[in-house]
Amino acid sequence: MDNEKLYSSKKYLLTLLGIKENFLYPNFSQKYKEKNIPKKNGGIRKIKPPQFNLKKLQKVVLEKILRIHPQLPCVYGLSKDRNITSNAKLHRKNFDNQLVVLDIENFFPSITKKQIVQVFKKIGFNKENSLILAKICTVDDCLPQGAPTSPYLASLVCIKLDKEIYQYCKKHNFEYTRYFDDISVSGKNILPKHIKDIENAIRKHGFTCNAEKKNFYDTGKDKIINGVLITENGLSVTSSYKKEIEDIYNALINSRTIENKRSFSGKFGFYLHINRKEAVAFLEGMKKGITSLAYNHD
């Protein structure tokens, strides 16, 4: 790939993307449809996925343009080796640590088209090509949740934020990770002042903390990160999540609809990913009608 031409030539960029210029003319808001999907670890998430052709184009941008730019080691969720499980394992390595989990409110919609234009300019694109790429990757002047490019672009926007909090945590011997909109900090002697300093850094970079989703876990206590239960014995899922799986399994037994199959597959698949051995034993227990497994972690 000739980066110099790609960064400065509109024609070269459109050829790489496999589109003609007239593809860029319509209002892209019509190429998205808002929908609600169940979160793997419980609850409902509102997303705005793009239509097939636009999603296909965004995947080209992701693979041929964005992925060549490495992410910071503290960023999780964008690769197989830094996933939801490895994030939890990092913070579990010393179970006696304290842990604070913060949530960035409206993470993707808080990131503007202007910020995405600046990301592409910093990569090296001229203004015209940066505007083209920003239009492909944004809708209604912000980053859509549900587009394949959004997580990677959000992390490029957050580089300064991640560096600032990482350096702050390193100074205090804390571990810092960010999994999309969830920030986790673990270590010994995490004081209210430390939490306030981190929240101030988040606000300084244009984001808002969700006070209702802030959680602090003391030393030696079970902890939860992104729906993953961290115990002294290892990783698992919460008791309420197990109960959801059980309810869905019973619904599936009574009615083997496609919706029930998908629901069970998604829920149980998350459990398998977190702790396969325990999940298999749990499934066997349900098959045998054992529904009194301990639900004591919420």
Tab-separated table of C-alpha atoms in Angstrom:
chain	number	residue	atom	x	y	z
A	1	MET	CA	0.000	0.000	0.000
A	2	ASP	CA	1.417	3.380	-1.042
A	3	ASN	CA	0.764	5.421	2.101
A	4	GLU	CA	1.760	8.706	0.496
A	5	LYS	CA	-0.870	8.317	-2.243
A	6	LEU	CA	-3.416	6.922	0.207
A	7	TYR	CA	-3.037	9.884	2.533
A	8	SER	CA	-3.078	12.581	-0.135
A	9	SER	CA	-5.029	11.224	-3.111
A	10	LYS	CA	-8.814	11.074	-2.996
A	11	LYS	CA	-8.865	8.828	-6.058
A	12	TYR	CA	-6.389	6.385	-4.515
A	13	LEU	CA	-8.371	6.246	-1.262
A	14	LEU	CA	-11.668	5.557	-3.038
A	15	THR	CA	-9.995	2.814	-5.092
A	16	LEU	CA	-8.647	1.169	-1.924
A	17	LEU	CA	-12.104	1.323	-0.343
A	18	GLY	CA	-13.727	-0.034	-3.493
A	19	ILE	CA	-16.322	2.730	-3.809
A	20	LYS	CA	-17.213	5.491	-6.240
A	21	GLU	CA	-17.498	9.092	-5.161
A	22	ASN	CA	-21.295	9.133	-5.482
A	23	PHE	CA	-21.487	6.636	-2.609
A	24	LEU	CA	-20.519	9.502	-0.289
A	25	TYR	CA	-23.274	11.920	-1.319
A	26	PRO	CA	-26.427	10.658	0.488
A	27	ASN	CA	-27.178	11.366	4.150
A	28	PHE	CA	-25.652	8.423	5.995
A	29	SER	CA	-28.214	8.559	8.829
A	30	GLN	CA	-30.503	6.489	6.594
A	31	LYS	CA	-27.866	3.754	6.500
A	32	TYR	CA	-28.285	2.986	10.235
A	33	LYS	CA	-31.106	1.469	12.256
A	34	GLU	CA	-31.255	1.671	16.041
A	35	LYS	CA	-31.948	-1.575	17.892
A	36	ASN	CA	-31.779	-3.058	21.385
A	37	ILE	CA	-29.645	-6.129	22.048
A	38	PRO	CA	-29.100	-8.097	25.257
A	39	LYS	CA	-25.665	-7.677	26.824
A	40	LYS	CA	-23.687	-10.900	27.265
A	41	ASN	CA	-23.312	-10.139	30.950
A	42	GLY	CA	-26.902	-8.979	31.460
A	43	GLY	CA	-29.030	-5.921	30.656
A	44	ILE	CA	-29.912	-4.222	27.375
A	45	ARG	CA	-27.617	-2.215	25.123
A	46	LYS	CA	-28.846	0.273	22.509
A	47	ILE	CA	-26.795	0.101	19.337
A	48	LYS	CA	-26.982	1.680	15.905
A	49	PRO	CA	-25.508	-0.821	13.437
A	50	PRO	CA	-24.938	0.194	9.817
A	51	GLN	CA	-26.573	-1.483	6.843
A	52	PHE	CA	-24.688	-4.277	5.087
A	53	ASN	CA	-22.883	-2.235	2.394
A	54	LEU	CA	-21.712	0.434	4.819
A	55	LYS	CA	-20.676	-2.143	7.401
A	56	LYS	CA	-18.654	-3.942	4.733
A	57	LEU	CA	-16.943	-0.660	3.845
A	58	GLN	CA	-16.200	0.100	7.505
A	59	LYS	CA	-14.544	-3.316	7.846
A	60	VAL	CA	-12.214	-2.349	4.982
A	61	VAL	CA	-11.327	0.862	6.842
A	62	LEU	CA	-10.725	-1.149	10.016
A	63	GLU	CA	-8.529	-3.821	8.464
A	64	LYS	CA	-6.596	-1.796	5.885
A	65	ILE	CA	-6.215	1.526	7.684
A	66	LEU	CA	-6.869	1.380	11.423
A	67	ARG	CA	-5.406	-1.950	12.553
A	68	ILE	CA	-1.907	-1.050	11.384
A	69	HIS	CA	-1.811	1.487	14.231
A	70	PRO	CA	-1.106	-0.357	17.521
A	71	GLN	CA	-3.136	0.165	20.660
A	72	LEU	CA	-1.729	0.874	24.110
A	73	PRO	CA	-1.137	-2.223	26.315
A	74	CYS	CA	-3.714	-0.971	28.852
A	75	VAL	CA	-6.515	-1.117	26.235
A	76	TYR	CA	-8.573	-4.315	26.195
A	77	GLY	CA	-11.384	-5.597	23.977
A	78	LEU	CA	-9.828	-5.007	20.556
A	79	SER	CA	-7.834	-8.213	20.124
A	80	LYS	CA	-8.018	-11.898	21.044
A	81	ASP	CA	-5.053	-11.729	23.409
A	82	ARG	CA	-6.481	-8.748	25.338
A	83	ASN	CA	-10.110	-9.752	25.840
A	84	ILE	CA	-12.672	-9.634	28.636
A	85	THR	CA	-11.108	-12.661	30.371
A	86	SER	CA	-7.499	-11.506	30.236
A	87	ASN	CA	-8.610	-8.119	31.551
A	88	ALA	CA	-10.213	-9.753	34.587
A	89	LYS	CA	-7.206	-12.041	35.109
A	90	LEU	CA	-4.858	-9.067	35.212
A	91	HIS	CA	-6.785	-7.543	38.104
A	92	ARG	CA	-7.138	-10.910	39.862
A	93	LYS	CA	-3.416	-11.734	39.958
A	94	ASN	CA	-3.319	-10.405	43.509
A	95	PHE	CA	-6.715	-11.113	45.002
A	96	ASP	CA	-5.871	-8.985	48.044
A	97	ASN	CA	-5.920	-5.860	45.888
A	98	GLN	CA	-8.647	-3.278	46.043
A	99	LEU	CA	-10.522	-2.555	42.831
A	100	VAL	CA	-12.479	0.405	41.532
A	101	VAL	CA	-14.549	0.137	38.352
A	102	LEU	CA	-15.738	3.297	36.590
A	103	ASP	CA	-18.096	3.605	33.639
A	104	ILE	CA	-17.852	6.291	30.965
A	105	GLU	CA	-21.399	7.421	30.206
A	106	ASN	CA	-22.541	7.453	26.561
A	107	PHE	CA	-19.002	6.570	25.496
A	108	PHE	CA	-19.366	6.279	21.718
A	109	PRO	CA	-21.958	9.064	21.201
A	110	SER	CA	-19.702	11.393	23.245
A	111	ILE	CA	-17.036	11.171	20.543
A	112	THR	CA	-17.655	13.717	17.794
A	113	LYS	CA	-17.089	13.624	14.064
A	114	LYS	CA	-14.622	16.481	14.520
A	115	GLN	CA	-12.529	14.289	16.826
A	116	ILE	CA	-12.576	11.462	14.258
A	117	VAL	CA	-11.414	13.864	11.536
A	118	GLN	CA	-8.492	14.780	13.816
A	119	VAL	CA	-7.676	11.083	14.348
A	120	PHE	CA	-7.320	10.519	10.610
A	121	LYS	CA	-5.274	13.727	10.246
A	122	LYS	CA	-2.873	12.509	12.948
A	123	ILE	CA	-2.542	9.204	11.119
A	124	GLY	CA	-1.380	11.224	8.115
A	125	PHE	CA	-4.401	11.820	5.869
A	126	ASN	CA	-4.984	15.210	4.327
A	127	LYS	CA	-8.120	17.177	5.207
A	128	GLU	CA	-10.209	15.922	2.265
A	129	ASN	CA	-9.483	12.231	2.874
A	130	SER	CA	-9.904	12.670	6.634
A	131	LEU	CA	-13.372	14.102	6.044
A	132	ILE	CA	-14.251	11.195	3.727
A	133	LEU	CA	-13.157	8.584	6.277
A	134	ALA	CA	-14.894	10.429	9.117
A	135	LYS	CA	-18.156	10.466	7.160
A	136	ILE	CA	-17.897	6.715	6.551
A	137	CYS	CA	-17.307	6.037	10.263
A	138	THR	CA	-19.744	8.480	11.936
A	139	VAL	CA	-23.430	9.297	11.875
A	140	ASP	CA	-25.275	12.371	13.156
A	141	ASP	CA	-21.886	13.939	13.982
A	142	CYS	CA	-20.837	11.241	16.446
A	143	LEU	CA	-19.431	7.733	16.669
A	144	PRO	CA	-22.158	5.060	16.314
A	145	GLN	CA	-22.224	2.122	18.701
A	146	GLY	CA	-22.505	-0.961	16.532
A	147	ALA	CA	-20.150	0.049	13.721
A	148	PRO	CA	-17.048	-2.186	13.406
A	149	THR	CA	-14.755	0.862	13.266
A	150	SER	CA	-16.107	2.577	16.404
A	151	PRO	CA	-14.168	0.697	19.141
A	152	TYR	CA	-10.811	1.155	17.413
A	153	LEU	CA	-11.459	4.811	16.592
A	154	ALA	CA	-12.637	5.471	20.155
A	155	SER	CA	-9.369	4.066	21.488
A	156	LEU	CA	-7.362	6.293	19.146
A	157	VAL	CA	-9.346	9.266	20.471
A	158	CYS	CA	-8.610	8.113	24.040
A	159	ILE	CA	-4.839	7.766	23.692
A	160	LYS	CA	-4.115	10.887	25.763
A	161	LEU	CA	-6.679	9.873	28.384
A	162	ASP	CA	-5.264	6.351	28.653
A	163	LYS	CA	-1.685	7.611	28.873
A	164	GLU	CA	-2.553	10.105	31.613
A	165	ILE	CA	-4.407	7.607	33.792
A	166	TYR	CA	-1.852	4.868	33.121
A	167	GLN	CA	1.031	7.119	34.226
A	168	TYR	CA	-0.921	8.227	37.293
A	169	CYS	CA	-1.641	4.624	38.257
A	170	LYS	CA	1.951	3.551	37.596
A	171	LYS	CA	3.130	6.278	39.976
A	172	HIS	CA	0.895	4.806	42.709
A	173	ASN	CA	1.624	1.142	41.848
A	174	PHE	CA	-1.903	0.560	40.545
A	175	GLU	CA	-2.952	-1.534	37.549
A	176	TYR	CA	-5.013	0.351	34.962
A	177	THR	CA	-7.051	-1.053	32.084
A	178	ARG	CA	-9.852	0.218	29.890
A	179	TYR	CA	-12.291	-2.204	28.298
A	180	PHE	CA	-14.288	0.028	25.929
A	181	ASP	CA	-16.215	2.337	28.303
A	182	ASP	CA	-15.242	0.502	31.518
A	183	ILE	CA	-12.191	1.664	33.448
A	184	SER	CA	-10.680	-0.666	36.061
A	185	VAL	CA	-8.000	0.281	38.583
A	186	SER	CA	-6.640	-2.203	41.120
A	187	GLY	CA	-3.973	-2.011	43.773
A	188	LYS	CA	-3.312	-1.489	47.442
A	189	ASN	CA	-4.420	1.599	49.371
A	190	ILE	CA	-6.714	3.085	46.723
A	191	LEU	CA	-8.007	6.199	48.477
A	192	PRO	CA	-11.020	8.411	47.641
A	193	LYS	CA	-8.493	11.037	46.485
A	194	HIS	CA	-7.098	8.624	43.885
A	195	ILE	CA	-10.571	7.850	42.547
A	196	LYS	CA	-11.407	11.561	42.376
A	197	ASP	CA	-8.173	12.299	40.484
A	198	ILE	CA	-8.997	9.597	37.909
A	199	GLU	CA	-12.569	10.872	37.520
A	200	ASN	CA	-11.213	14.404	37.005
A	201	ALA	CA	-8.900	13.109	34.275
A	202	ILE	CA	-11.861	11.450	32.544
A	203	ARG	CA	-13.832	14.711	32.657
A	204	LYS	CA	-10.816	16.723	31.484
A	205	HIS	CA	-10.781	14.675	28.292
A	206	GLY	CA	-14.444	15.378	27.549
A	207	PHE	CA	-16.175	12.355	29.059
A	208	THR	CA	-18.645	11.899	31.899
A	209	CYS	CA	-18.536	9.229	34.605
A	210	ASN	CA	-21.726	7.303	35.312
A	211	ALA	CA	-22.090	7.641	39.097
A	212	GLU	CA	-24.632	4.806	39.249
A	213	LYS	CA	-22.128	2.333	37.789
A	214	LYS	CA	-19.158	3.199	39.998
A	215	ASN	CA	-18.112	0.236	42.137
A	216	PHE	CA	-15.425	-0.170	44.779
A	217	TYR	CA	-14.308	-3.584	46.039
A	218	ASP	CA	-12.128	-3.970	49.108
A	219	THR	CA	-9.245	-6.377	49.640
A	220	GLY	CA	-10.054	-10.076	49.810
A	221	LYS	CA	-13.615	-9.565	48.534
A	222	ASP	CA	-15.210	-10.999	45.404
A	223	LYS	CA	-15.180	-8.470	42.599
A	224	ILE	CA	-16.985	-7.928	39.279
A	225	ILE	CA	-15.463	-6.498	36.085
A	226	ASN	CA	-17.583	-6.382	32.892
A	227	GLY	CA	-19.884	-9.059	34.321
A	228	VAL	CA	-16.948	-11.356	35.159
A	229	LEU	CA	-16.921	-12.499	38.776
A	230	ILE	CA	-13.439	-12.536	40.311
A	231	THR	CA	-13.135	-14.858	43.297
A	232	GLU	CA	-10.270	-16.294	45.293
A	233	ASN	CA	-10.681	-19.527	43.307
A	234	GLY	CA	-10.728	-17.952	39.847
A	235	LEU	CA	-13.158	-16.424	37.369
A	236	SER	CA	-16.868	-17.122	37.056
A	237	VAL	CA	-20.171	-15.361	36.389
A	238	THR	CA	-22.510	-13.891	38.978
A	239	SER	CA	-25.336	-15.757	40.672
A	240	SER	CA	-27.912	-13.568	38.928
A	241	TYR	CA	-26.330	-14.422	35.557
A	242	LYS	CA	-26.518	-18.149	36.368
A	243	LYS	CA	-30.181	-17.690	37.252
A	244	GLU	CA	-30.777	-16.005	33.878
A	245	ILE	CA	-29.139	-18.961	32.112
A	246	GLU	CA	-31.315	-21.360	34.083
A	247	ASP	CA	-34.491	-19.456	33.200
A	248	ILE	CA	-33.560	-19.345	29.512
A	249	TYR	CA	-32.673	-23.037	29.550
A	250	ASN	CA	-36.094	-23.902	31.015
A	251	ALA	CA	-37.775	-21.718	28.391
A	252	LEU	CA	-35.793	-23.533	25.697
A	253	ILE	CA	-36.871	-26.931	27.012
A	254	ASN	CA	-40.506	-25.826	26.867
A	255	SER	CA	-40.242	-24.124	23.485
A	256	ARG	CA	-37.300	-24.676	21.143
A	257	THR	CA	-37.798	-21.475	19.164
A	258	ILE	CA	-34.983	-19.805	17.224
A	259	GLU	CA	-35.163	-16.849	19.631
A	260	ASN	CA	-34.773	-19.110	22.677
A	261	LYS	CA	-31.905	-20.995	21.042
A	262	ARG	CA	-30.061	-17.771	20.238
A	263	SER	CA	-30.687	-16.387	23.691
A	264	PHE	CA	-29.354	-19.507	25.405
A	265	SER	CA	-26.397	-19.768	23.025
A	266	GLY	CA	-25.357	-16.179	23.752
A	267	LYS	CA	-25.784	-16.366	27.512
A	268	PHE	CA	-24.207	-19.772	27.978
A	269	GLY	CA	-21.447	-18.972	25.469
A	270	PHE	CA	-20.296	-16.111	27.689
A	271	TYR	CA	-20.130	-18.477	30.684
A	272	LEU	CA	-18.110	-20.972	28.622
A	273	HIS	CA	-15.688	-18.238	27.649
A	274	ILE	CA	-15.129	-17.186	31.254
A	275	ASN	CA	-14.855	-20.630	32.883
A	276	ARG	CA	-15.442	-23.592	30.574
A	277	LYS	CA	-15.081	-26.343	33.188
A	278	GLU	CA	-17.498	-24.716	35.601
A	279	ALA	CA	-19.968	-23.859	32.817
A	280	VAL	CA	-20.070	-27.465	31.559
A	281	ALA	CA	-20.706	-28.725	35.118
A	282	PHE	CA	-23.466	-26.133	35.496
A	283	LEU	CA	-25.128	-27.296	32.272
A	284	GLU	CA	-24.975	-30.923	33.391
A	285	GLY	CA	-26.611	-29.912	36.648
A	286	MET	CA	-29.471	-28.243	34.783
A	287	LYS	CA	-29.942	-31.303	32.585
A	288	LYS	CA	-30.272	-33.432	35.698
A	289	GLY	CA	-32.784	-31.027	37.191
A	290	ILE	CA	-30.419	-29.691	39.822
A	291	THR	CA	-31.544	-26.109	40.227
A	292	SER	CA	-30.304	-25.471	43.755
A	293	LEU	CA	-26.726	-24.529	42.794
A	294	ALA	CA	-25.418	-21.748	44.990
A	295	TYR	CA	-26.382	-18.249	43.915
A	296	ASN	CA	-24.474	-16.175	46.387
A	297	HIS	CA	-22.473	-13.705	44.303
A	298	ASP	CA	-24.262	-10.616	43.025
